[in-house]
Coordinates of C-alpha atoms in Angstrom, one line a residue:
M11 CA 0.2 0.0 -0.3
R12 CA 1.3 3.4 -1.3
M13 CA 1.5 6.0 1.8
A14 CA 0.9 9.8 0.1
V15 CA 3.6 12.3 0.3
P16 CA 2.5 14.8 2.7
L17 CA 2.6 18.7 1.7
P18 CA 4.6 21.0 3.1
R19 CA 3.5 22.3 5.6
S20 CA 4.8 25.9 4.7
L21 CA 3.0 28.8 3.5
R22 CA 6.1 30.0 1.6
W23 CA 6.8 26.2 0.2
R24 CA 3.2 25.7 -0.9
L25 CA 3.3 29.0 -2.9
L26 CA 6.6 28.6 -4.0
A27 CA 5.8 25.0 -5.6
A28 CA 2.8 26.2 -7.5
T29 CA 4.6 29.0 -9.0
F30 CA 6.7 26.4 -10.3
V31 CA 4.9 23.9 -11.2
G32 CA 2.4 27.0 -13.6
T33 CA 5.4 28.8 -14.5
A34 CA 6.9 25.6 -16.0
V35 CA 4.4 24.3 -17.9
A36 CA 3.5 27.7 -19.3
V37 CA 7.5 27.7 -20.5
L38 CA 7.0 24.5 -21.6
L39 CA 4.1 25.2 -23.6
A40 CA 5.5 28.2 -24.8
G41 CA 8.8 26.1 -25.9
W42 CA 6.5 23.9 -28.0
L43 CA 4.6 26.5 -29.3
L44 CA 7.3 28.9 -30.7
S45 CA 9.4 25.4 -32.0
G46 CA 5.8 24.2 -33.7
L47 CA 5.7 27.7 -35.5
F48 CA 9.4 28.0 -36.0
R49 CA 10.0 24.6 -37.8
E50 CA 6.3 25.8 -39.4
H51 CA 7.9 28.7 -40.3
V52 CA 11.1 26.7 -41.8
T53 CA 9.3 24.1 -43.7
Q54 CA 7.3 26.9 -45.6
Q55 CA 10.2 28.8 -46.6
F56 CA 12.2 25.5 -47.8
V57 CA 9.0 24.4 -50.2
A58 CA 8.6 28.4 -51.8
T59 CA 11.7 27.7 -52.5
L60 CA 11.5 24.5 -53.8
A61 CA 8.0 25.6 -55.6
T62 CA 10.5 28.2 -57.1
E63 CA 13.2 25.5 -58.9
L64 CA 10.0 23.2 -59.6
D65 CA 9.3 26.4 -62.1
Q66 CA 12.8 27.1 -63.7
V67 CA 12.7 23.7 -64.2
T68 CA 8.9 23.6 -65.4
A69 CA 10.3 27.2 -67.8
R70 CA 13.5 24.5 -69.5
F71 CA 11.6 21.9 -70.2
E72 CA 10.7 21.1 -73.7
V73 CA 9.7 18.1 -76.0
D74 CA 11.7 18.2 -79.3
A75 CA 9.7 16.9 -83.0
N76 CA 9.6 13.4 -82.1
G77 CA 8.6 13.7 -78.7
Q78 CA 11.5 13.5 -76.8
P79 CA 11.7 15.3 -72.9
L80 CA 14.8 17.8 -74.0
L81 CA 16.6 20.0 -70.0
D82 CA 19.4 21.4 -70.8
P83 CA 21.5 22.1 -67.1
A84 CA 23.1 24.6 -68.6
R85 CA 19.9 26.8 -68.4
L86 CA 19.8 25.9 -64.7
S87 CA 21.6 28.6 -62.6
D88 CA 22.0 26.8 -59.3
P89 CA 25.9 24.5 -59.6
R90 CA 24.3 22.2 -56.9
W91 CA 22.4 20.3 -59.4
T92 CA 25.6 19.3 -61.4
R93 CA 27.1 18.2 -57.9
P94 CA 26.5 14.7 -57.4
Y95 CA 24.9 14.1 -54.0
S96 CA 25.2 17.5 -53.7
G97 CA 21.6 17.6 -51.6
L98 CA 18.8 19.4 -54.7
Y99 CA 17.9 17.5 -57.6
W100 CA 15.4 17.0 -60.2
Q101 CA 13.5 14.4 -62.0
I102 CA 11.6 14.0 -65.2
D103 CA 9.1 10.7 -65.1
E104 CA 7.0 9.8 -68.2
M105 CA 3.6 9.0 -67.5
A106 CA 2.5 7.5 -70.7
G107 CA 0.8 3.6 -70.2
T108 CA -0.4 2.3 -67.6
V109 CA 3.7 1.8 -66.1
P110 CA 5.7 5.4 -65.4
R111 CA 9.2 5.6 -67.0
R112 CA 11.2 6.7 -63.9
G113 CA 13.8 9.2 -64.4
V114 CA 13.5 9.6 -68.2
L115 CA 15.8 12.8 -67.6
R116 CA 17.6 13.5 -64.1
S117 CA 20.1 15.8 -62.3
R118 CA 23.5 14.9 -62.5
S119 CA 23.4 15.4 -58.8
L120 CA 21.5 12.1 -58.6
W121 CA 24.1 10.0 -59.8
D122 CA 23.7 6.5 -60.6
A123 CA 20.0 7.3 -57.8
E124 CA 16.6 7.8 -58.5
L125 CA 13.8 10.0 -56.8
Q126 CA 11.0 7.9 -55.6
A127 CA 7.8 9.9 -55.6
P128 CA 4.6 8.3 -54.2
A129 CA 2.3 7.7 -56.7
D130 CA -0.7 9.7 -56.4
A131 CA -2.7 11.4 -59.4
L132 CA -2.0 15.2 -59.9
A133 CA -3.8 17.9 -61.6
D134 CA -2.3 19.3 -64.9
G135 CA -0.1 22.8 -63.2
E136 CA -1.1 21.6 -59.1
V137 CA 1.6 21.0 -56.6
H138 CA 2.4 18.4 -54.7
V139 CA 4.4 18.0 -51.5
H140 CA 6.3 15.4 -50.3
E141 CA 9.0 13.7 -47.7
V142 CA 11.0 10.9 -49.2
A143 CA 14.0 9.3 -48.7
G144 CA 17.3 10.0 -50.9
P145 CA 20.5 9.1 -52.1
G146 CA 22.4 7.5 -48.9
G147 CA 19.1 7.3 -46.8
A148 CA 18.5 11.3 -46.4
E149 CA 15.6 12.9 -46.1
L150 CA 14.2 14.9 -48.6
L151 CA 11.1 17.3 -49.0
L152 CA 10.0 16.6 -52.5
V153 CA 7.6 18.8 -54.7
E154 CA 6.3 18.1 -57.8
R155 CA 4.0 19.0 -60.2
T156 CA 2.6 17.4 -64.4
V157 CA 2.4 19.4 -67.1
R158 CA 1.3 18.7 -71.1
M159 CA 3.5 20.2 -73.8
A160 CA 1.3 20.3 -76.5
A161 CA -2.8 20.0 -77.0
G162 CA -3.6 16.3 -78.1
R163 CA -0.9 14.8 -76.7
T164 CA -1.4 12.1 -74.0
T165 CA 2.0 12.1 -72.7
V166 CA 2.0 13.4 -69.5
W167 CA 5.5 14.7 -68.5
R168 CA 5.9 14.6 -64.5
L169 CA 8.8 16.3 -63.1
L170 CA 10.6 16.1 -59.4
V171 CA 12.7 18.6 -57.8
A172 CA 14.0 17.5 -54.4
A173 CA 16.0 18.5 -51.5
D174 CA 18.2 17.6 -48.7
R175 CA 16.0 18.6 -45.2
R176 CA 19.7 18.3 -43.4
D177 CA 20.4 22.3 -43.2
T178 CA 16.5 22.7 -42.5
A179 CA 17.1 20.3 -39.1
A180 CA 20.4 22.1 -38.4
A181 CA 18.3 25.6 -38.7
V182 CA 15.5 23.9 -36.3
A183 CA 17.8 22.6 -34.3
H184 CA 19.6 25.1 -33.6
F185 CA 17.0 27.4 -32.8
N186 CA 15.8 25.1 -30.1
R187 CA 18.8 25.0 -28.1
L188 CA 18.6 29.3 -28.2
L189 CA 14.9 28.7 -27.2
A190 CA 15.2 26.5 -24.6
A191 CA 18.8 28.1 -23.1
S192 CA 16.5 31.8 -23.3
L193 CA 13.7 29.6 -21.4
A194 CA 15.2 28.8 -18.8
V195 CA 17.1 32.1 -18.6
L196 CA 12.7 33.2 -18.0
L197 CA 12.1 30.4 -15.9
G198 CA 14.7 31.2 -13.4
L199 CA 14.1 35.4 -13.6
L200 CA 10.4 34.4 -13.3
M201 CA 10.8 32.4 -10.3
A202 CA 13.3 34.8 -9.0
G203 CA 10.1 36.8 -9.0
A204 CA 8.4 34.7 -7.2
V205 CA 10.9 34.5 -4.7
T206 CA 10.3 37.8 -3.8
Q207 CA 6.9 38.4 -4.3
V208 CA 6.2 35.9 -1.6
V209 CA 9.1 36.8 0.8
V210 CA 7.2 40.4 0.8
G211 CA 4.0 39.3 0.7
L212 CA 4.1 37.3 3.3
A213 CA 6.6 39.5 5.2
P214 CA 3.3 41.1 7.3
L215 CA 2.5 37.4 9.1
S216 CA 6.2 37.5 10.4
A217 CA 5.0 40.8 11.7
L218 CA 2.1 39.5 12.7
R219 CA 3.5 36.4 14.4
R220 CA 6.2 39.2 16.2
G221 CA 2.8 40.7 17.3
L222 CA 1.7 36.9 18.7
N223 CA 5.3 36.2 20.6
A224 CA 4.8 40.3 22.6
V225 CA 1.3 39.4 23.6
R226 CA 1.8 35.8 25.1
E227 CA 5.0 36.9 26.7
G228 CA 3.0 39.8 27.9
R229 CA 4.6 42.7 26.8
R230 CA 1.6 43.5 24.7
Q231 CA -1.9 42.9 25.5
L232 CA -3.0 43.8 21.7
L233 CA -1.8 43.3 18.3
E234 CA -0.7 46.6 17.5
G235 CA 0.9 47.9 14.0
E236 CA -0.1 48.4 10.0
F237 CA -1.1 45.2 8.6
P238 CA -3.0 44.9 4.9
Q239 CA -6.4 45.1 4.3
E240 CA -6.6 41.4 3.7
V241 CA -5.1 40.6 7.6
Q242 CA -6.5 43.3 9.2
P243 CA -10.2 41.4 9.5
L244 CA -7.5 38.7 10.8
V245 CA -5.7 41.2 13.4
D246 CA -8.9 43.2 14.6
D247 CA -11.4 39.7 15.2
F248 CA -7.8 38.2 17.1
N249 CA -7.8 41.3 19.2
G250 CA -11.5 41.3 19.9
V251 CA -10.8 37.5 20.7
L252 CA -8.4 38.8 22.9
Q253 CA -10.3 41.7 25.2
R254 CA -13.2 40.0 25.4
N255 CA -11.1 37.4 27.3
T256 CA -9.9 40.3 29.2
E257 CA -13.3 41.2 30.3
I258 CA -14.3 37.8 30.9
V259 CA -11.3 37.5 33.4
V260 CA -12.0 41.1 35.2
R261 CA -15.6 40.0 35.6
A262 CA -15.0 36.6 36.8
R263 CA -12.9 38.3 39.2
T264 CA -15.4 41.2 40.3
Q265 CA -18.3 38.5 40.6
A266 CA -15.5 36.1 42.5
G267 CA -15.0 39.2 44.7
N268 CA -19.0 40.3 44.9
L269 CA -19.8 36.5 45.6
A270 CA -17.0 36.2 48.2
H271 CA -18.8 39.3 50.1
A272 CA -21.7 38.1 50.1
I273 CA -21.3 35.0 51.8
K274 CA -18.6 36.0 53.6
T275 CA -21.1 39.4 54.9
S276 CA -23.7 35.7 55.7
L277 CA -21.2 34.0 57.4
A278 CA -20.0 37.0 59.9
V279 CA -24.0 37.3 60.8
M280 CA -25.0 33.9 61.1
A281 CA -20.9 33.5 63.5
Q282 CA -22.3 36.2 65.4
G283 CA -25.8 34.8 66.2
A284 CA -24.0 31.4 67.3
I285 CA -22.1 33.8 69.6
S286 CA -25.2 35.3 71.1
A287 CA -26.9 32.4 71.1
Q288 CA -24.3 30.8 73.4
Q289 CA -24.3 34.1 75.4
H290 CA -28.2 34.2 75.7
P291 CA -29.6 30.5 75.7
E292 CA -32.9 31.8 75.7
T293 CA -32.3 32.8 72.0
L294 CA -31.3 29.6 70.5
V295 CA -35.2 28.7 69.5
A296 CA -34.7 31.7 66.9
L297 CA -31.3 30.4 65.8
P298 CA -32.7 27.6 63.2
A299 CA -34.5 30.5 61.5
F300 CA -32.4 32.6 61.6
V301 CA -29.9 30.2 59.4
T302 CA -32.7 29.3 57.0
D303 CA -33.2 32.8 56.5
Q304 CA -29.3 33.4 55.9
V305 CA -28.7 30.0 53.8
E306 CA -31.9 31.5 52.0
V307 CA -29.5 35.2 51.0
V308 CA -26.9 32.8 50.5
R309 CA -28.5 30.5 48.0
R310 CA -30.1 33.6 46.2
H311 CA -26.8 35.3 45.6
V312 CA -24.9 31.9 44.7
N313 CA -27.9 32.0 41.8
W314 CA -27.5 35.6 41.0
H315 CA -23.6 35.0 40.3
L316 CA -24.1 31.4 38.6
A317 CA -26.3 33.4 35.9
R318 CA -24.7 36.1 35.3
S319 CA -21.7 33.7 34.5
R320 CA -23.9 31.6 32.0
A321 CA -24.7 35.1 30.4
A322 CA -21.9 36.2 29.8
A323 CA -19.8 32.7 28.3
A324 CA -22.8 32.0 26.2
Q325 CA -23.1 36.2 25.0
G326 CA -22.6 36.0 21.5
M327 CA -21.8 32.3 21.1
P328 CA -23.2 31.0 17.4
G329 CA -25.4 28.7 17.1
V330 CA -27.2 29.3 21.0
R331 CA -31.0 29.6 20.7
A332 CA -33.7 28.9 22.7
E333 CA -37.1 29.2 21.4
V334 CA -39.8 31.7 23.1
G335 CA -43.2 29.8 22.4
P336 CA -42.4 26.8 24.6
V337 CA -40.3 28.1 27.3
V338 CA -43.7 30.9 28.1
Q339 CA -45.6 28.2 27.7
A340 CA -43.9 26.1 30.5
L341 CA -43.4 28.8 32.0
V342 CA -47.0 29.5 32.5
R343 CA -48.3 26.7 33.6
V344 CA -45.4 26.5 36.3
M345 CA -46.9 29.8 37.9
S346 CA -50.2 28.9 37.5
R347 CA -49.1 26.1 39.8
V348 CA -47.9 28.6 42.1
H349 CA -50.0 31.1 42.5
A350 CA -53.2 28.8 42.2
E351 CA -54.7 30.4 45.7
R352 CA -55.0 33.4 43.2
G353 CA -57.2 32.6 40.6
L354 CA -54.9 34.6 37.9
Q355 CA -55.4 34.3 34.5
F356 CA -52.5 34.4 32.4
D357 CA -53.3 35.5 28.8
I358 CA -50.9 34.2 26.1
A359 CA -50.0 36.4 22.3
V360 CA -46.8 35.1 20.9
V361 CA -47.5 37.4 17.5
E362 CA -44.4 35.9 15.8
P363 CA -44.0 32.2 15.5
G364 CA -40.9 30.9 15.3
L365 CA -39.0 33.3 17.1
A366 CA -36.1 32.1 18.8
F367 CA -33.5 34.1 21.6
A368 CA -29.8 34.5 21.0
G369 CA -28.8 32.6 23.5
E370 CA -28.9 30.1 26.0
E371 CA -32.7 28.7 27.4
Q372 CA -31.9 28.9 31.2
D373 CA -31.2 32.7 30.9
L374 CA -34.7 33.2 29.0
Q375 CA -36.2 31.6 31.3
E376 CA -34.5 33.2 34.1
M377 CA -35.5 37.0 32.4
L378 CA -39.0 35.7 32.3
G379 CA -39.9 33.7 34.5
N380 CA -38.9 36.4 36.9
L381 CA -40.7 39.2 35.5
I382 CA -43.9 36.4 35.5
D383 CA -43.6 35.6 39.0
N384 CA -43.2 39.5 39.5
A385 CA -46.2 40.2 37.3
C386 CA -48.0 37.5 39.9
K387 CA -46.9 38.7 43.1
W388 CA -48.8 42.0 42.0
A389 CA -51.8 41.3 39.7
R390 CA -55.7 41.3 40.6
S391 CA -56.7 39.1 38.5
S392 CA -54.8 38.5 35.3
V393 CA -51.4 39.0 33.8
H394 CA -51.2 39.5 30.4
I395 CA -47.7 38.1 27.8
A396 CA -46.8 38.7 24.2
A397 CA -43.8 38.0 22.2
S398 CA -42.7 40.0 18.8
R399 CA -40.1 40.7 16.1
V400 CA -38.3 44.4 16.7
P401 CA -38.0 45.4 12.6
E402 CA -34.7 45.3 12.2
A403 CA -32.3 48.3 12.3
G404 CA -28.8 46.6 13.0
T405 CA -28.7 43.0 15.4
P406 CA -32.2 41.4 15.0
Q407 CA -33.9 41.4 18.2
L408 CA -37.2 39.9 20.2
R409 CA -40.0 41.9 21.9
L410 CA -41.1 40.7 25.4
V411 CA -43.9 42.3 27.2
V412 CA -45.4 41.0 30.2
E413 CA -48.5 43.3 32.1
D414 CA -50.2 42.9 35.3
D415 CA -53.4 44.3 37.0
G416 CA -51.4 45.3 40.1
P417 CA -51.2 48.7 41.3
G418 CA -47.6 49.4 39.4
I419 CA -44.9 51.5 40.0
A420 CA -44.7 55.3 40.1
A421 CA -42.8 56.4 37.2
E422 CA -39.9 58.1 39.7
E423 CA -39.2 54.7 41.3
R424 CA -39.3 52.3 38.0
K425 CA -35.3 53.5 37.3
H426 CA -34.6 51.8 41.7
A427 CA -36.8 48.9 40.9
L428 CA -34.0 47.9 38.8
S429 CA -31.5 48.0 41.4
R430 CA -30.0 45.4 43.3
G431 CA -31.4 44.6 46.7
V432 CA -34.1 46.8 46.2
R433 CA -37.6 46.3 47.6
L434 CA -40.3 48.9 47.1
D435 CA -42.9 46.6 49.5
E436 CA -41.3 45.4 52.4
A437 CA -44.0 43.9 53.2
A438 CA -44.0 41.6 49.8
P439 CA -41.9 38.5 50.1
G440 CA -38.7 38.4 47.7
S441 CA -35.2 39.1 48.1
G442 CA -35.3 42.3 45.7
L443 CA -33.2 40.6 43.3
G444 CA -35.6 39.5 40.5
L445 CA -36.2 42.5 38.4
A446 CA -32.1 43.1 38.9
I447 CA -31.4 39.6 37.9
V448 CA -33.2 40.5 35.0
H449 CA -31.7 44.1 34.0
E450 CA -28.1 42.8 34.0
L451 CA -29.1 39.4 32.2
A452 CA -30.9 41.6 29.8
E453 CA -27.4 43.9 29.3
L454 CA -24.7 41.1 29.1
Y455 CA -26.8 39.7 26.2
G456 CA -26.4 43.6 24.9
G457 CA -30.5 44.0 25.8
N458 CA -32.3 45.8 27.5
V459 CA -35.7 45.8 30.6
M460 CA -38.0 48.9 30.6
L461 CA -40.6 49.6 33.0
G462 CA -44.0 51.9 32.4
S463 CA -47.8 51.2 32.2
G464 CA -49.7 49.0 31.3
R465 CA -53.3 49.2 29.2
L466 CA -54.6 47.0 32.2
G467 CA -53.7 49.2 34.3
G468 CA -50.7 48.1 36.1
L469 CA -46.7 47.9 35.9
K470 CA -45.3 46.7 31.9
A471 CA -42.2 45.1 31.7
E472 CA -40.6 45.1 28.4
L473 CA -37.7 42.9 27.7
L474 CA -35.2 43.4 24.5
L475 CA -33.4 40.2 24.0
P476 CA -31.1 39.4 20.6
R477 CA -32.4 36.8 18.0
T478 CA -31.7 34.9 16.0
R479 CA -32.5 35.2 11.5
S480 CA -34.0 32.2 10.9
A481 CA -37.9 31.9 12.1
M482 CA -38.1 27.9 13.2
L483 CA -41.6 26.7 13.5
S484 CA -41.5 24.7 16.6
T485 CA -43.6 21.5 17.2
T486 CA -43.6 21.6 20.8
A487 CA -46.0 24.2 21.4
P488 CA -48.3 24.3 18.1
S489 CA -50.6 26.1 20.4
L490 CA -48.6 29.5 20.4
L491 CA -47.4 29.0 17.3
A492 CA -50.3 28.6 14.9
G493 CA -51.5 31.8 12.5
D494 CA -50.2 35.1 13.1
V495 CA -51.7 35.8 16.4
A496 CA -52.0 32.5 18.5
A497 CA -53.6 33.3 22.2
T498 CA -53.7 31.2 24.8
V499 CA -55.9 31.3 28.4
Y500 CA -55.0 29.7 31.3
H501 CA -56.4 30.5 34.6
A502 CA -55.1 29.3 37.4
E503 CA -57.5 27.8 40.1
P504 CA -57.3 27.2 43.6

């Protein structure tokens, strides 16, 4: 079994190898074409010269009164006609009858040899060209024509002129040698230019590598310098990744410090309670409830920071999506059971079918769950939930609206309601983290939450979040996604 030869990993060698192969093929094709054109040109010139000699032989050819052919060699200008095996020959054949008479007249240069031309049909005056073997096996180029000396005569004379191709072949060979040397020099110059081009073209990658080494060694925080426009997007994206990693590290340190501070405070409170119970045994009965409250505070803080960490990690992650319809339906089913004793009515209107949140499903459940839970706590009898697509003006977004018919929140207090730990009514259950969690998670995803007055008379919470561009119909909750506006009403019975 033959093993495949691995390609070199060097981009420089790949470019040079591809350039060499392409240039070599182009040079070889050019050499083959130029050599063929030159050979064709020389051959045509050779044929033209032989045709001129054939015209001279034809002009000097005569037939006497007895029908015998005559041609005076002295009347031919080229002295090679008389020099034996000089490389230039003429011959006259008589084509009378079925068997032609070859060499009725011939040049002295043929000596005792004859020209053997192929037997083909020629019209009067037509010239044919052949390649034949001559004296001593020499390669000859032969031109021929037939003539009739007078009207009414049946005798046809075949005039042949041939010349040795050695001079032509030598000229072509000399030209090919010069052409090969020239093309070899051209190939070398082209490869030198290719090497220069590759070195200059890949020089920015060396600068990029030096910048990466500086970032890895801690001498720089970002890639700096001017790069070509083909490389600059890569540098920008890499710098974006570095900045995002820096932000994640800073955020993680801040969250770890906040969580440690929150837990440390609760631990200190519980330790103080334990010391107080030891010093005052009569307070020991209240200690379990006191510890339970502090554990609940710690649990909420842990959940708070876990939600923030999960949202920060999922922000901008490709391929993460959560369909809105099934999440809303599941939350309403849970809330209808949690607040069953209040007999609330849940009105759901999902305007856009197949809406999907570009983030983790748990985060969508966290945000919507807090908004719906808050609405249920304050609603008198009804909670309205709607979801729709925001007309695109950049990043695609979706709008989630949760309304109730409760007392609402005064305009001057709505901004404070989103702050962490703020409780506008100390008598109501909760820790003041619900709306703050929604606010911070939405900001981590590049969204926002706004509080206002709803058409039901209570609080209206409007949540803007990023959405996926493709809207895929869900098969999980057909009641929410059927038609342009699907409405579902849930009744929480006591």
